[in-house]
Amino acid sequence: MTPSLQPVGVGWIEVITGCMFSGKTEELIRRIRRAQYARQRVAVFKPGIDNRYAEDSVGSHSGQRLRSFQIERAVEIPALVGDAEVVGIDEAQFLGPELVEIAERLANGGRRVIVAGLDMDYRGNPFEPLPQLLAVSEYITKNLAICMVCGNPADRSQRVVNRDARFLVGESDAYEARCRRCWDPNNFEPRQERLHLGQNLSET
Ligand code: ZN
């Protein structure tokens, strides 16, 4: 949860996590915008590996955008934050274990740090550094998506193309949100039932 009573004079870490299509980036953008409305200084970062929308903005699947720095490594962040009171970091799963120490240092220095990223890869393994960030953060939001097969709450990213890379950057078509029951990391077939259901709906 985002704190309703905000600490004064200290920093903290908020983590927004969940599977693909759970609205992590939207939630990050919402929090950053609220800080901007309050005239707080913000700095937003995302790894350069994520070039799925614009060159220098954080974009969600819903089309919202936020100006951001593209970085290769987490160690670049301290030199770029300037006097920002609020620091947002998207796609944290690409920034590696060194992000944990950087986030801690920023929070220790009195900044509000908001980190968004995938908590699991498509095989269901914890995606570093999110497990470590969850451990050291004050506030955690785990978003659920909706299972694209059965409509239940979903916390897994199902890959629907058979490839080895741990994450397929900028290829949201290669994933579906799935619930525990419908998720199978060894089966790369896309949702059959939903297409079937869609046809029925359009016929009636
Ligand atoms: Zn399901």
PDB file of N, CA and C in Angstrom, residues 98-144:
ATOM      1  N   GLU A  98      22.552  -4.843  -8.202  1.00  0.00           N
ATOM      2  CA  GLU A  98      23.115  -3.590  -7.684  1.00  0.00           C
ATOM      3  C   GLU A  98      22.042  -2.537  -7.442  1.00  0.00           C
ATOM      4  N   LEU A  99      20.852  -2.723  -8.029  1.00  0.00           N
ATOM      5  CA  LEU A  99      19.762  -1.772  -7.800  1.00  0.00           C
ATOM      6  C   LEU A  99      19.342  -1.734  -6.331  1.00  0.00           C
ATOM      7  N   VAL A 100      19.506  -2.846  -5.631  1.00  0.00           N
ATOM      8  CA  VAL A 100      19.069  -2.915  -4.233  1.00  0.00           C
ATOM      9  C   VAL A 100      19.847  -1.905  -3.387  1.00  0.00           C
ATOM     10  N   GLU A 101      21.157  -1.918  -3.548  1.00  0.00           N
ATOM     11  CA  GLU A 101      21.988  -0.994  -2.770  1.00  0.00           C
ATOM     12  C   GLU A 101      21.724   0.454  -3.174  1.00  0.00           C
ATOM     13  N   ILE A 102      21.517   0.680  -4.471  1.00  0.00           N
ATOM     14  CA  ILE A 102      21.246   2.043  -4.944  1.00  0.00           C
ATOM     15  C   ILE A 102      19.928   2.553  -4.350  1.00  0.00           C
ATOM     16  N   ALA A 103      18.899   1.718  -4.385  1.00  0.00           N
ATOM     17  CA  ALA A 103      17.590   2.123  -3.845  1.00  0.00           C
ATOM     18  C   ALA A 103      17.701   2.405  -2.353  1.00  0.00           C
ATOM     19  N   GLU A 104      18.438   1.563  -1.658  1.00  0.00           N
ATOM     20  CA  GLU A 104      18.632   1.767  -0.218  1.00  0.00           C
ATOM     21  C   GLU A 104      19.344   3.090   0.061  1.00  0.00           C
ATOM     22  N   ARG A 105      20.372   3.363  -0.745  1.00  0.00           N
ATOM     23  CA  ARG A 105      21.144   4.582  -0.540  1.00  0.00           C
ATOM     24  C   ARG A 105      20.265   5.817  -0.773  1.00  0.00           C
ATOM     25  N   LEU A 106      19.437   5.769  -1.827  1.00  0.00           N
ATOM     26  CA  LEU A 106      18.546   6.900  -2.119  1.00  0.00           C
ATOM     27  C   LEU A 106      17.534   7.093  -0.987  1.00  0.00           C
ATOM     28  N   ALA A 107      16.975   5.993  -0.500  1.00  0.00           N
ATOM     29  CA  ALA A 107      15.996   6.090   0.594  1.00  0.00           C
ATOM     30  C   ALA A 107      16.672   6.574   1.875  1.00  0.00           C
ATOM     31  N   ASN A 108      17.858   6.084   2.134  1.00  0.00           N
ATOM     32  CA  ASN A 108      18.602   6.525   3.316  1.00  0.00           C
ATOM     33  C   ASN A 108      18.899   8.020   3.251  1.00  0.00           C
ATOM     34  N   GLY A 109      19.027   8.527   2.020  1.00  0.00           N
ATOM     35  CA  GLY A 109      19.298   9.942   1.839  1.00  0.00           C
ATOM     36  C   GLY A 109      18.043  10.801   1.904  1.00  0.00           C
ATOM     37  N   GLY A 110      16.905  10.203   2.208  1.00  0.00           N
ATOM     38  CA  GLY A 110      15.685  10.971   2.417  1.00  0.00           C
ATOM     39  C   GLY A 110      14.732  11.006   1.235  1.00  0.00           C
ATOM     40  N   ARG A 111      15.006  10.215   0.205  1.00  0.00           N
ATOM     41  CA  ARG A 111      14.139  10.248  -0.978  1.00  0.00           C
ATOM     42  C   ARG A 111      13.091   9.140  -0.923  1.00  0.00           C
ATOM     43  N   ARG A 112      11.953   9.436  -1.565  1.00  0.00           N
ATOM     44  CA  ARG A 112      10.929   8.420  -1.760  1.00  0.00           C
ATOM     45  C   ARG A 112      11.280   7.674  -3.044  1.00  0.00           C
ATOM     46  N   VAL A 113      11.488   6.377  -2.936  1.00  0.00           N
ATOM     47  CA  VAL A 113      11.905   5.573  -4.090  1.00  0.00           C
ATOM     48  C   VAL A 113      10.775   4.615  -4.456  1.00  0.00           C
ATOM     49  N   ILE A 114      10.310   4.704  -5.696  1.00  0.00           N
ATOM     50  CA  ILE A 114       9.220   3.837  -6.154  1.00  0.00           C
ATOM     51  C   ILE A 114       9.754   2.948  -7.269  1.00  0.00           C
ATOM     52  N   VAL A 115       9.760   1.656  -7.031  1.00  0.00           N
ATOM     53  CA  VAL A 115      10.338   0.709  -7.978  1.00  0.00           C
ATOM     54  C   VAL A 115       9.232  -0.202  -8.521  1.00  0.00           C
ATOM     55  N   ALA A 116       9.156  -0.349  -9.846  1.00  0.00           N
ATOM     56  CA  ALA A 116       8.183  -1.266 -10.447  1.00  0.00           C
ATOM     57  C   ALA A 116       8.915  -2.332 -11.237  1.00  0.00           C
ATOM     58  N   GLY A 117       8.464  -3.565 -11.151  1.00  0.00           N
ATOM     59  CA  GLY A 117       9.112  -4.622 -11.927  1.00  0.00           C
ATOM     60  C   GLY A 117       8.442  -5.970 -11.748  1.00  0.00           C
ATOM     61  N   LEU A 118       8.778  -6.877 -12.646  1.00  0.00           N
ATOM     62  CA  LEU A 118       8.239  -8.242 -12.615  1.00  0.00           C
ATOM     63  C   LEU A 118       8.808  -9.011 -11.427  1.00  0.00           C
ATOM     64  N   ASP A 119       7.953  -9.726 -10.723  1.00  0.00           N
ATOM     65  CA  ASP A 119       8.453 -10.526  -9.599  1.00  0.00           C
ATOM     66  C   ASP A 119       8.840 -11.945 -10.012  1.00  0.00           C
ATOM     67  N   MET A 120       8.315 -12.401 -11.154  1.00  0.00           N
ATOM     68  CA  MET A 120       8.650 -13.761 -11.621  1.00  0.00           C
ATOM     69  C   MET A 120       8.928 -13.742 -13.115  1.00  0.00           C
ATOM     70  N   ASP A 121       9.805 -14.622 -13.555  1.00  0.00           N
ATOM     71  CA  ASP A 121       9.996 -14.789 -14.988  1.00  0.00           C
ATOM     72  C   ASP A 121       8.933 -15.773 -15.503  1.00  0.00           C
ATOM     73  N   TYR A 122       8.984 -16.093 -16.808  1.00  0.00           N
ATOM     74  CA  TYR A 122       7.920 -16.928 -17.382  1.00  0.00           C
ATOM     75  C   TYR A 122       7.967 -18.368 -16.865  1.00  0.00           C
ATOM     76  N   ARG A 123       9.097 -18.736 -16.222  1.00  0.00           N
ATOM     77  CA  ARG A 123       9.182 -20.069 -15.635  1.00  0.00           C
ATOM     78  C   ARG A 123       8.692 -20.088 -14.183  1.00  0.00           C
ATOM     79  N   GLY A 124       8.290 -18.917 -13.695  1.00  0.00           N
ATOM     80  CA  GLY A 124       7.802 -18.852 -12.322  1.00  0.00           C
ATOM     81  C   GLY A 124       8.910 -18.688 -11.296  1.00  0.00           C
ATOM     82  N   ASN A 125      10.132 -18.441 -11.769  1.00  0.00           N
ATOM     83  CA  ASN A 125      11.241 -18.215 -10.842  1.00  0.00           C
ATOM     84  C   ASN A 125      11.280 -16.747 -10.427  1.00  0.00           C
ATOM     85  N   PRO A 126      11.585 -16.468  -9.152  1.00  0.00           N
ATOM     86  CA  PRO A 126      11.732 -15.080  -8.720  1.00  0.00           C
ATOM     87  C   PRO A 126      12.731 -14.350  -9.608  1.00  0.00           C
ATOM     88  N   PHE A 127      12.377 -13.134  -9.988  1.00  0.00           N
ATOM     89  CA  PHE A 127      13.170 -12.365 -10.950  1.00  0.00           C
ATOM     90  C   PHE A 127      13.957 -11.305 -10.176  1.00  0.00           C
ATOM     91  N   GLU A 128      15.255 -11.556  -9.984  1.00  0.00           N
ATOM     92  CA  GLU A 128      16.094 -10.631  -9.252  1.00  0.00           C
ATOM     93  C   GLU A 128      16.149  -9.290 -10.006  1.00  0.00           C
ATOM     94  N   PRO A 129      16.219  -8.179  -9.337  1.00  0.00           N
ATOM     95  CA  PRO A 129      16.370  -8.046  -7.881  1.00  0.00           C
ATOM     96  C   PRO A 129      15.059  -7.836  -7.118  1.00  0.00           C
ATOM     97  N   LEU A 130      13.912  -8.196  -7.726  1.00  0.00           N
ATOM     98  CA  LEU A 130      12.642  -7.913  -7.048  1.00  0.00           C
ATOM     99  C   LEU A 130      12.509  -8.607  -5.692  1.00  0.00           C
ATOM    100  N   PRO A 131      12.919  -9.880  -5.566  1.00  0.00           N
ATOM    101  CA  PRO A 131      12.793 -10.498  -4.233  1.00  0.00           C
ATOM    102  C   PRO A 131      13.555  -9.725  -3.164  1.00  0.00           C
ATOM    103  N   GLN A 132      14.763  -9.279  -3.489  1.00  0.00           N
ATOM    104  CA  GLN A 132      15.574  -8.533  -2.531  1.00  0.00           C
ATOM    105  C   GLN A 132      14.956  -7.163  -2.240  1.00  0.00           C
ATOM    106  N   LEU A 133      14.424  -6.511  -3.286  1.00  0.00           N
ATOM    107  CA  LEU A 133      13.792  -5.206  -3.090  1.00  0.00           C
ATOM    108  C   LEU A 133      12.552  -5.329  -2.211  1.00  0.00           C
ATOM    109  N   LEU A 134      11.799  -6.419  -2.412  1.00  0.00           N
ATOM    110  CA  LEU A 134      10.613  -6.634  -1.576  1.00  0.00           C
ATOM    111  C   LEU A 134      11.011  -6.749  -0.107  1.00  0.00           C
ATOM    112  N   ALA A 135      12.161  -7.358   0.119  1.00  0.00           N
ATOM    113  CA  ALA A 135      12.600  -7.566   1.499  1.00  0.00           C
ATOM    114  C   ALA A 135      12.988  -6.259   2.191  1.00  0.00           C
ATOM    115  N   VAL A 136      13.577  -5.337   1.449  1.00  0.00           N
ATOM    116  CA  VAL A 136      14.087  -4.125   2.100  1.00  0.00           C
ATOM    117  C   VAL A 136      13.127  -2.933   1.966  1.00  0.00           C
ATOM    118  N   SER A 137      11.981  -3.127   1.292  1.00  0.00           N
ATOM    119  CA  SER A 137      11.072  -1.998   1.082  1.00  0.00           C
ATOM    120  C   SER A 137      10.094  -1.844   2.239  1.00  0.00           C
ATOM    121  N   GLU A 138       9.596  -0.614   2.407  1.00  0.00           N
ATOM    122  CA  GLU A 138       8.588  -0.334   3.423  1.00  0.00           C
ATOM    123  C   GLU A 138       7.185  -0.693   2.934  1.00  0.00           C
ATOM    124  N   TYR A 139       6.931  -0.460   1.634  1.00  0.00           N
ATOM    125  CA  TYR A 139       5.566  -0.607   1.105  1.00  0.00           C
ATOM    126  C   TYR A 139       5.592  -1.474  -0.141  1.00  0.00           C
ATOM    127  N   ILE A 140       4.689  -2.438  -0.180  1.00  0.00           N
ATOM    128  CA  ILE A 140       4.640  -3.370  -1.307  1.00  0.00           C
ATOM    129  C   ILE A 140       3.238  -3.411  -1.895  1.00  0.00           C
ATOM    130  N   THR A 141       3.171  -3.288  -3.215  1.00  0.00           N
ATOM    131  CA  THR A 141       1.908  -3.488  -3.925  1.00  0.00           C
ATOM    132  C   THR A 141       2.128  -4.601  -4.917  1.00  0.00           C
ATOM    133  N   LYS A 142       1.386  -5.694  -4.762  1.00  0.00           N
ATOM    134  CA  LYS A 142       1.456  -6.748  -5.769  1.00  0.00           C
ATOM    135  C   LYS A 142       0.166  -6.718  -6.562  1.00  0.00           C
ATOM    136  N   ASN A 143       0.283  -6.312  -7.817  1.00  0.00           N
ATOM    137  CA  ASN A 143      -0.889  -6.236  -8.679  1.00  0.00           C
ATOM    138  C   ASN A 143      -1.181  -7.593  -9.291  1.00  0.00           C
ATOM    139  N   LEU A 144      -2.441  -7.876  -9.487  1.00  0.00           N
ATOM    140  CA  LEU A 144      -2.831  -9.066 -10.230  1.00  0.00           C
ATOM    141  C   LEU A 144      -3.389  -8.630 -11.579  1.00  0.00           C
TER     142      LEU A 144
END
